[in-house]
Tab-separated table of C-alpha atoms in Angstrom:
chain	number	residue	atom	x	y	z
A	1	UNK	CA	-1.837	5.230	-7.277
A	2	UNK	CA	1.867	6.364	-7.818
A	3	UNK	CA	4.828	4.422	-7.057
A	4	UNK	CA	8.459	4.099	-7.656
A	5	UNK	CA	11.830	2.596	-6.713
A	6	UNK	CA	12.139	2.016	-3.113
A	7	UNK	CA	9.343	3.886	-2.360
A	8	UNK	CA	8.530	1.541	0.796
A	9	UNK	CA	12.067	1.868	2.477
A	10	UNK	CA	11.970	5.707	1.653
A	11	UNK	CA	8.940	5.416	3.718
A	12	UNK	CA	10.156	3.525	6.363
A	13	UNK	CA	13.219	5.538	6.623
A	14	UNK	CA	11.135	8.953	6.978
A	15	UNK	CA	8.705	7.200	9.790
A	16	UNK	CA	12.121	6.168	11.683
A	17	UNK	CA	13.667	9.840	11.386
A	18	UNK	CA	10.603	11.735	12.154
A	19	UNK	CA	9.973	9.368	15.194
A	20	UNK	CA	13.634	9.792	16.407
A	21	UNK	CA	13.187	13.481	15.715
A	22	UNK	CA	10.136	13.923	17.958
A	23	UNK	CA	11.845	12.116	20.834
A	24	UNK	CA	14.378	14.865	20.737
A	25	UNK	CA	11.912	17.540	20.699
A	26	UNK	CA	9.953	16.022	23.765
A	27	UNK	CA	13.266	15.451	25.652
A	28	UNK	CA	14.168	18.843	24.705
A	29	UNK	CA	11.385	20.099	25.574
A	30	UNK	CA	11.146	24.280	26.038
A	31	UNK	CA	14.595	24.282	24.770
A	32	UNK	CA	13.989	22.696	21.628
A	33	UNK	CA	14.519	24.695	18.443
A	34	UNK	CA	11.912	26.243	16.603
A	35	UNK	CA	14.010	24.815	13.415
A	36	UNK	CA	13.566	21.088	14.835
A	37	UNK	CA	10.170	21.363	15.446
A	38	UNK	CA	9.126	22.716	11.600
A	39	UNK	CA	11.238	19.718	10.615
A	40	UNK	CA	9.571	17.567	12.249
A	41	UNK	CA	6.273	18.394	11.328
A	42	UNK	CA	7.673	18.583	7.696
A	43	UNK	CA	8.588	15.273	8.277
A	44	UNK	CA	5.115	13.967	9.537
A	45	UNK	CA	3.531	16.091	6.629
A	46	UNK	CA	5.932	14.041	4.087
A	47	UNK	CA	5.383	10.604	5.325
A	48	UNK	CA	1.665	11.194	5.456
A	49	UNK	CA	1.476	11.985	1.588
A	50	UNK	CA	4.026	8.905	1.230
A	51	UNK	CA	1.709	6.300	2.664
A	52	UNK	CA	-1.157	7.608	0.609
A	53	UNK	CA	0.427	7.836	-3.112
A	54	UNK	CA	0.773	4.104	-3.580
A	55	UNK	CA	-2.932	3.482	-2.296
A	56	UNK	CA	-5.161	2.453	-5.122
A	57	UNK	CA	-8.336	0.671	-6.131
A	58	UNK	CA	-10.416	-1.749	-3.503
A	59	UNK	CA	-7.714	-0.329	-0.435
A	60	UNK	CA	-8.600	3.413	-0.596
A	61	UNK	CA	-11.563	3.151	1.212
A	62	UNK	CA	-10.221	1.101	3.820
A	63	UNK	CA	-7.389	3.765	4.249
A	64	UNK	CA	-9.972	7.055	4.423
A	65	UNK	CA	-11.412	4.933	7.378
A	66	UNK	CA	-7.527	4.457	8.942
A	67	UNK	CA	-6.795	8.014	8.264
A	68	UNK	CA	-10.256	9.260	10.112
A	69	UNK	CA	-9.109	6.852	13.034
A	70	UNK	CA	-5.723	7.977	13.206
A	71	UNK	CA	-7.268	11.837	13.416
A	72	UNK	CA	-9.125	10.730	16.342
A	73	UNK	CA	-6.006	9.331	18.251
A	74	UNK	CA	-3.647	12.295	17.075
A	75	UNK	CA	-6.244	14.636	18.992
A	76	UNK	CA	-6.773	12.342	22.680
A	77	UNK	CA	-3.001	12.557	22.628
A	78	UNK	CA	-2.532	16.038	22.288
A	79	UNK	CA	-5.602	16.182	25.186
A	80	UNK	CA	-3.075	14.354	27.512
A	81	UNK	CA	-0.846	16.370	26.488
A	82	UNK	CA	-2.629	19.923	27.082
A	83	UNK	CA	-4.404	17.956	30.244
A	84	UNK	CA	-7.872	19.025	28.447
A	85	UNK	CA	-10.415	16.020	28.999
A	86	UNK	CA	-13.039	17.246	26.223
A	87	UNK	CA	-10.296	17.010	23.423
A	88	UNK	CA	-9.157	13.528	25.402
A	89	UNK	CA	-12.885	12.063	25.213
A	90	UNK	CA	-13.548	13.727	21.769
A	91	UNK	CA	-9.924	11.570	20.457
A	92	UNK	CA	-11.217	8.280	22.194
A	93	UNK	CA	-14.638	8.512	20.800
A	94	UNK	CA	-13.459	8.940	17.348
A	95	UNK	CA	-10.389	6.947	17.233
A	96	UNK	CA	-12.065	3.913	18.556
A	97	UNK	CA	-15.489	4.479	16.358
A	98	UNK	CA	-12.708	5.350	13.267
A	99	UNK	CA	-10.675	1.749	14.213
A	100	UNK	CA	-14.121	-0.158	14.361
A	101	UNK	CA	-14.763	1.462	11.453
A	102	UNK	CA	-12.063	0.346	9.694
A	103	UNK	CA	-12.346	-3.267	10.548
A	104	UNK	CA	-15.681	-3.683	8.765
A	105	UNK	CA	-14.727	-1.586	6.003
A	106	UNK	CA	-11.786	-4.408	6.027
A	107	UNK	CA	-14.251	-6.969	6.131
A	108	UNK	CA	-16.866	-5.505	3.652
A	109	UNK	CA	-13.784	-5.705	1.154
A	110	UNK	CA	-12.884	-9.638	2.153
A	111	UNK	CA	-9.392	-8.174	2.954
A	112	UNK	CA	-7.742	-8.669	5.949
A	113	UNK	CA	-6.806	-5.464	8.072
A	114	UNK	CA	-2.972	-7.219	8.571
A	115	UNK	CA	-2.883	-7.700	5.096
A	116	UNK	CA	-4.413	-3.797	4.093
A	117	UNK	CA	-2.023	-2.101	6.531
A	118	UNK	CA	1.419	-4.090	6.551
A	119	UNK	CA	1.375	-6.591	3.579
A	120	UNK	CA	0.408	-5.527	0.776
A	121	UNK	CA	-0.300	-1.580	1.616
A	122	UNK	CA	-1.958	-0.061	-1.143
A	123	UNK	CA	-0.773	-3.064	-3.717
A	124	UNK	CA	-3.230	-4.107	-6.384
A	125	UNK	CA	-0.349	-6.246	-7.764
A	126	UNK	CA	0.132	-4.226	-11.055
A	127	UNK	CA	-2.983	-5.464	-12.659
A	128	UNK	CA	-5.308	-3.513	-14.361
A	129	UNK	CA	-7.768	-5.730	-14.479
A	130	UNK	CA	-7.606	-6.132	-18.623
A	131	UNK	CA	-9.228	-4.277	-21.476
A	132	UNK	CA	-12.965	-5.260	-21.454
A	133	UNK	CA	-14.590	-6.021	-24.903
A	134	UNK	CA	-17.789	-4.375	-26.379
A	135	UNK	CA	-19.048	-0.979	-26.378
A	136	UNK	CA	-21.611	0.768	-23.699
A	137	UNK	CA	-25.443	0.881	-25.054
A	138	UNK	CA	-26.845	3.970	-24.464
A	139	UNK	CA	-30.843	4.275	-23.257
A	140	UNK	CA	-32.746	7.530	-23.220
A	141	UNK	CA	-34.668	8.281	-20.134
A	142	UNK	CA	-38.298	7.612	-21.652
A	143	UNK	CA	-37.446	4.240	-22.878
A	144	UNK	CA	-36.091	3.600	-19.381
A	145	UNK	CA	-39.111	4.966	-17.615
A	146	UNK	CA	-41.099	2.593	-19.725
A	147	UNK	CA	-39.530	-0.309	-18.599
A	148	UNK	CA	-39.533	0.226	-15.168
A	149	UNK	CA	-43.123	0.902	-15.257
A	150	UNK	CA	-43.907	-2.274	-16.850
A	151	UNK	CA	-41.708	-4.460	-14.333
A	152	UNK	CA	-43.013	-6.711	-11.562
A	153	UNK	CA	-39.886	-6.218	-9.805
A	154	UNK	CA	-37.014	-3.198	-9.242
A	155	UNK	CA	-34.193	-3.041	-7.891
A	156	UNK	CA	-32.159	0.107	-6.892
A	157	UNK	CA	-28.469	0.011	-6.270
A	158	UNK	CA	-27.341	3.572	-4.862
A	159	UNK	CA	-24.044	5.213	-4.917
A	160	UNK	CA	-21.770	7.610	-4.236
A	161	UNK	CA	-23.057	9.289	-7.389
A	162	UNK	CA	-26.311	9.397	-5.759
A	163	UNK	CA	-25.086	11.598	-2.942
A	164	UNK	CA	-23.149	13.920	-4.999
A	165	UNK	CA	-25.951	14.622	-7.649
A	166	UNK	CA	-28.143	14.645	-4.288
A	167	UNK	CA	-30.977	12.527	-6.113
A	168	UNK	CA	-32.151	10.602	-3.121
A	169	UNK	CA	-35.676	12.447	-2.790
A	170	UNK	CA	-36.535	12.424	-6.600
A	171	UNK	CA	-35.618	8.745	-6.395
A	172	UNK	CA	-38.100	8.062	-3.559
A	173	UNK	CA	-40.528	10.030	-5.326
A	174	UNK	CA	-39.708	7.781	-8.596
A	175	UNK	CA	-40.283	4.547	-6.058
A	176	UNK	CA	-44.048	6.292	-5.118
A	177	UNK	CA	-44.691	6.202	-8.506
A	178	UNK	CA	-43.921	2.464	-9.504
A	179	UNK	CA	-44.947	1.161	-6.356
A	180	UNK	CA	-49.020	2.638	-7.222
A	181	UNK	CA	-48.348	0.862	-10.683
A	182	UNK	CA	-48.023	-2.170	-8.304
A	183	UNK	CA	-44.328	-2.418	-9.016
A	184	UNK	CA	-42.116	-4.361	-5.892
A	185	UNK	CA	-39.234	-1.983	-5.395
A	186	UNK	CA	-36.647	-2.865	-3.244
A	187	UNK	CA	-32.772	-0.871	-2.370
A	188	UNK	CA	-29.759	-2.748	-2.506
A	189	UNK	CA	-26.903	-1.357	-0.283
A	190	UNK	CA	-23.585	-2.382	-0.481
A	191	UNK	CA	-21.205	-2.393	2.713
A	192	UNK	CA	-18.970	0.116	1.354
A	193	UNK	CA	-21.011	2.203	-0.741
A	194	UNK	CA	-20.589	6.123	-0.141
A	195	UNK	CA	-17.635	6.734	1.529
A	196	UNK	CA	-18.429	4.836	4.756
A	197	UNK	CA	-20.791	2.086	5.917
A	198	UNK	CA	-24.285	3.574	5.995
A	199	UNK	CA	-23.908	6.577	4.116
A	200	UNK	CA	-26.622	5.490	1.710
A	201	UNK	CA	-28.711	4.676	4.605
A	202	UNK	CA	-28.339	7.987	6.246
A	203	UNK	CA	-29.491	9.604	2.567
A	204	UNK	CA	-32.272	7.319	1.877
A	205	UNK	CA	-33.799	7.564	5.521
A	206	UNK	CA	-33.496	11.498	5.417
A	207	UNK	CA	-35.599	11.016	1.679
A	208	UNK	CA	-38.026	8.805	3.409
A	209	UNK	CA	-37.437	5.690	2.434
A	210	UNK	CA	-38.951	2.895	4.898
A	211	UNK	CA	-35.815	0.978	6.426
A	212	UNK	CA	-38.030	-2.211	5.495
A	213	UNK	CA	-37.430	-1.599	1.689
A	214	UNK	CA	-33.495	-1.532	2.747
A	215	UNK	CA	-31.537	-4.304	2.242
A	216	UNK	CA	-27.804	-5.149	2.615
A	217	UNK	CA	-25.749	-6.977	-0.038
A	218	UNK	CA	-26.410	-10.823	1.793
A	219	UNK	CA	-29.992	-9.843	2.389
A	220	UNK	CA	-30.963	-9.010	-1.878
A	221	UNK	CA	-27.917	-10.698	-3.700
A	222	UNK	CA	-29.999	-13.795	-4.313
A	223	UNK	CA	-32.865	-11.485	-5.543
A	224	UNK	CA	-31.156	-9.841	-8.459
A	225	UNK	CA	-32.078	-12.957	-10.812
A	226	UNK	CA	-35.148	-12.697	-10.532
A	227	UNK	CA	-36.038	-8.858	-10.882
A	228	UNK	CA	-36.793	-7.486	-13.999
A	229	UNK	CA	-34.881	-4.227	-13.805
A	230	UNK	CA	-31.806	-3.500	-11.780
A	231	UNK	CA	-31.464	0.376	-11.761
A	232	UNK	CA	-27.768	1.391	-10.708
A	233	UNK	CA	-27.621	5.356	-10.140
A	234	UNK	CA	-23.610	6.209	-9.025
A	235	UNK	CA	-22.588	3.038	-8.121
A	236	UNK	CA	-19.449	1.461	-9.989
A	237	UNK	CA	-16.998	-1.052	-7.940
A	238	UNK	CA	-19.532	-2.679	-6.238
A	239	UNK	CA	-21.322	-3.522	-8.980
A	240	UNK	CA	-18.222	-4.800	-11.679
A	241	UNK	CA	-17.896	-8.416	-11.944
A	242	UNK	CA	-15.052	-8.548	-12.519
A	243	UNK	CA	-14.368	-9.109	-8.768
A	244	UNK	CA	-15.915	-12.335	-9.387
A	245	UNK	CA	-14.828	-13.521	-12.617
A	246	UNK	CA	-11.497	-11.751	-12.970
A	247	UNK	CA	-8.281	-12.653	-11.170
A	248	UNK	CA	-6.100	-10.591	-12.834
A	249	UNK	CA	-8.320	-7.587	-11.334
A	250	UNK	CA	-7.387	-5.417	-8.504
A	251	UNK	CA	-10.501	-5.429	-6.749
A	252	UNK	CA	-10.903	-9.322	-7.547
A	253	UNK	CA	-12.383	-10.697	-4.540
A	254	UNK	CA	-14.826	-8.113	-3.219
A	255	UNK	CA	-17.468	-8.975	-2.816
A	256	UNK	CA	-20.413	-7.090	-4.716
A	257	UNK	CA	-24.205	-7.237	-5.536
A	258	UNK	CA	-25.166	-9.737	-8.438
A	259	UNK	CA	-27.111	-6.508	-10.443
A	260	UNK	CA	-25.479	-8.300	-13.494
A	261	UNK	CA	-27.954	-11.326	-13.262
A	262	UNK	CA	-31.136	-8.796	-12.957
A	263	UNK	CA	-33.329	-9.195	-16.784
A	264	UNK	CA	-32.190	-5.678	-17.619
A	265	UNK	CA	-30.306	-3.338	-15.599
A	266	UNK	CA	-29.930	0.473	-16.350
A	267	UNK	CA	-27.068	2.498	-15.206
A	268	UNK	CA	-27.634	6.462	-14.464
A	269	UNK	CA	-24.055	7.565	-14.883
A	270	UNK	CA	-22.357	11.069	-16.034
A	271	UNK	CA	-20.159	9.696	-18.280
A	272	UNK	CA	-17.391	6.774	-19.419
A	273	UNK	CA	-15.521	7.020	-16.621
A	274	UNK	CA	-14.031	4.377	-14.557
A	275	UNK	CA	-14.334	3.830	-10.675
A	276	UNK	CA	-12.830	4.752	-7.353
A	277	UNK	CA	-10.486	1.736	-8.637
A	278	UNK	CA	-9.600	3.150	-12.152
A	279	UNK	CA	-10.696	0.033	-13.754
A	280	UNK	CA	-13.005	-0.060	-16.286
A	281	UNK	CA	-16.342	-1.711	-15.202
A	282	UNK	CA	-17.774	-5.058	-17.173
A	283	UNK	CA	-21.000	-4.833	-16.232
A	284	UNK	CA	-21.190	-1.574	-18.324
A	285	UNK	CA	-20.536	-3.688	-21.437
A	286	UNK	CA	-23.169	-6.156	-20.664
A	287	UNK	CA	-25.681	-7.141	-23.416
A	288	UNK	CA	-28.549	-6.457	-20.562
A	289	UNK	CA	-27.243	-3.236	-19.318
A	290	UNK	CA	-28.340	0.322	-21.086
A	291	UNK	CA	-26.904	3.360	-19.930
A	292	UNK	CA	-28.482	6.541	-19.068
A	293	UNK	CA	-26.292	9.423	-19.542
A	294	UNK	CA	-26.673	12.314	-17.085
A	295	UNK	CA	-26.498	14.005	-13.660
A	296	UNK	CA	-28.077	11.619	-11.581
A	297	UNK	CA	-31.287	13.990	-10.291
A	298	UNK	CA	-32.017	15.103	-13.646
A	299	UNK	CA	-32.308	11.821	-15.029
A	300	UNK	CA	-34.228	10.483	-12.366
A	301	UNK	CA	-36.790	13.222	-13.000
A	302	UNK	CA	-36.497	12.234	-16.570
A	303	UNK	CA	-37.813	8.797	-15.228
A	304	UNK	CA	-40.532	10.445	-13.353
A	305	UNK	CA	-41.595	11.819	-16.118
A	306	UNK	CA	-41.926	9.504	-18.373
A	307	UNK	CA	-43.376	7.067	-15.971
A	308	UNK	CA	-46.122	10.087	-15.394
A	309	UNK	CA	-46.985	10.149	-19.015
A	310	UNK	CA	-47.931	6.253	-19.521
């Protein structure tokens, strides 16, 4: 996020202009000057980019979803305006699917859309959530499989990470294999994991996974204590504590699954770096949590592997 002086009545004072400004070009009309118009779509451009710098940690989501909505609206208007009713249905579909969208997203973050779009817009209140103690504990991939092998129960938090490294098959293949070791696997999705509701869905469902093994964050929370192994693979926010335990944090709050009460949890991550929130993650620095260095597919068929050889 980037801010600085004034930066909300600079805003406001753009939005005002570049609204005035287009009311002259409509009333204008044909005779409106080509000058006028590139200066009011400079305008548009600049107040677009101001509304997003000062968006940071738990609101960025909620703003991709506002921004998708607004797309939607932007092109049923300009439908009306060209009198073309596939570009007016096509706006309507999307800006009403994008707004709907955006009010769960809202929801799934325990922040209220009037708050996310007028009060605090992009505000995490300065904090960055405080320098956690301890070090990471680094696992390698055998030791991991082991472990998972010799669990009762597994769960699997997915991630963004997931669909970037594009690991979801090699993980259900990984599942095959503990479930005919009479392992009880199970997938824990949070609400805003990905970058919209049910993008983990979409990715396990196209690997294969039964939507009976699929279970949102109310549905498993209460599960985590009791499994022996909590595997996170590119998952981050929804998975710090600190939205629980730490006030001062910016996505304090949220809520997120429990994987930090799990017996052991394992956490298939490319490196040290923080979240979509830029805050360093607690449950990283956990005495029960190991970390597996990697790209998430590789590692996965690390797992694989070593599960195969026991």
């Amino acid at each position: 996020a980037i801010r600085f002086t004034s930066q909300r009545a600079v805003t406001l004072v753009i939005a005002v202009i570049t609204v005035v400004l287009g009311l002259i070009v409509l009333r204008q009309g044909h005779e409106a000057s080509g000058f006028a118009l590139f200066l009011f779509f400079a305008l548009a451009f600049g107040l677009g980019i101001l509304m997003t710098l000062p968006i940071g940690g738990a609101d960025m989501p909620v703003v991709i979803s506002l921004y998708n909505a607004l797309t939607g609206l932007a092109v049923g208007f300009e439908g009306f305006v060209l009198q073309n009713p596939a570009m007016m249905i096509a706006g309507i579909v999307v800006g009403s699917a994008g707004t709907l969208l955006t009010q769960l997203m809202a929801k799934a973050m325990n922040r209220p859309i009037s708050n996310v779009l007028f009060s605090n817009f992009g505000d995490t209140g300065g904090a960055e959530g405080g320098e956690v103690k301890g070090t990471m504990k680094p696992i390698e991939a055998t030791d991991a499989g082991v472990m998972m092998a010799f669990s009762d129960k597994v769960i699997i938090v997915p991630g963004y990470g997931m669909a970037v490294a594009q690991a979801q098959h090699k993980l259900w293949e990984l599942v095959q294999l503990l479930q005919e070791r009479g392992v009880t696997v199970k997938f824990a999705i949070h609400p805003v994991a990905g970058r919209m509701p049910g993008h983990m869905n979409v990715l396990l469902a196209e690997a294969g996974v039964p939507y009976d093994m699929i279970y949102d964050l109310d549905e498993i929370n209460n599960d985590f204590s009791t499994a022996d192994v909590a595997l996170v693979i590119g998952a981050n926010d929804v998975v710090n504590p600190a939205a629980r335990n730490n006030p001062d944090s910016p996505i304090y709050g949220m809520p997120i699954l429990n994987v930090d009460q799990a017996k052991n949890v394992i956490v298939i991550k490319r490196g040290q770096g923080a979240g979509f929130s830029g805050i360093e993650n607690e449950l990283f620095f956990a005495d029960n949590t190991r970390m597996l260095y990697g790209d998430g597919q590789e590692m996965v068929s690390k797992l694989i592997a070593a599960i195969k050889e026991i």
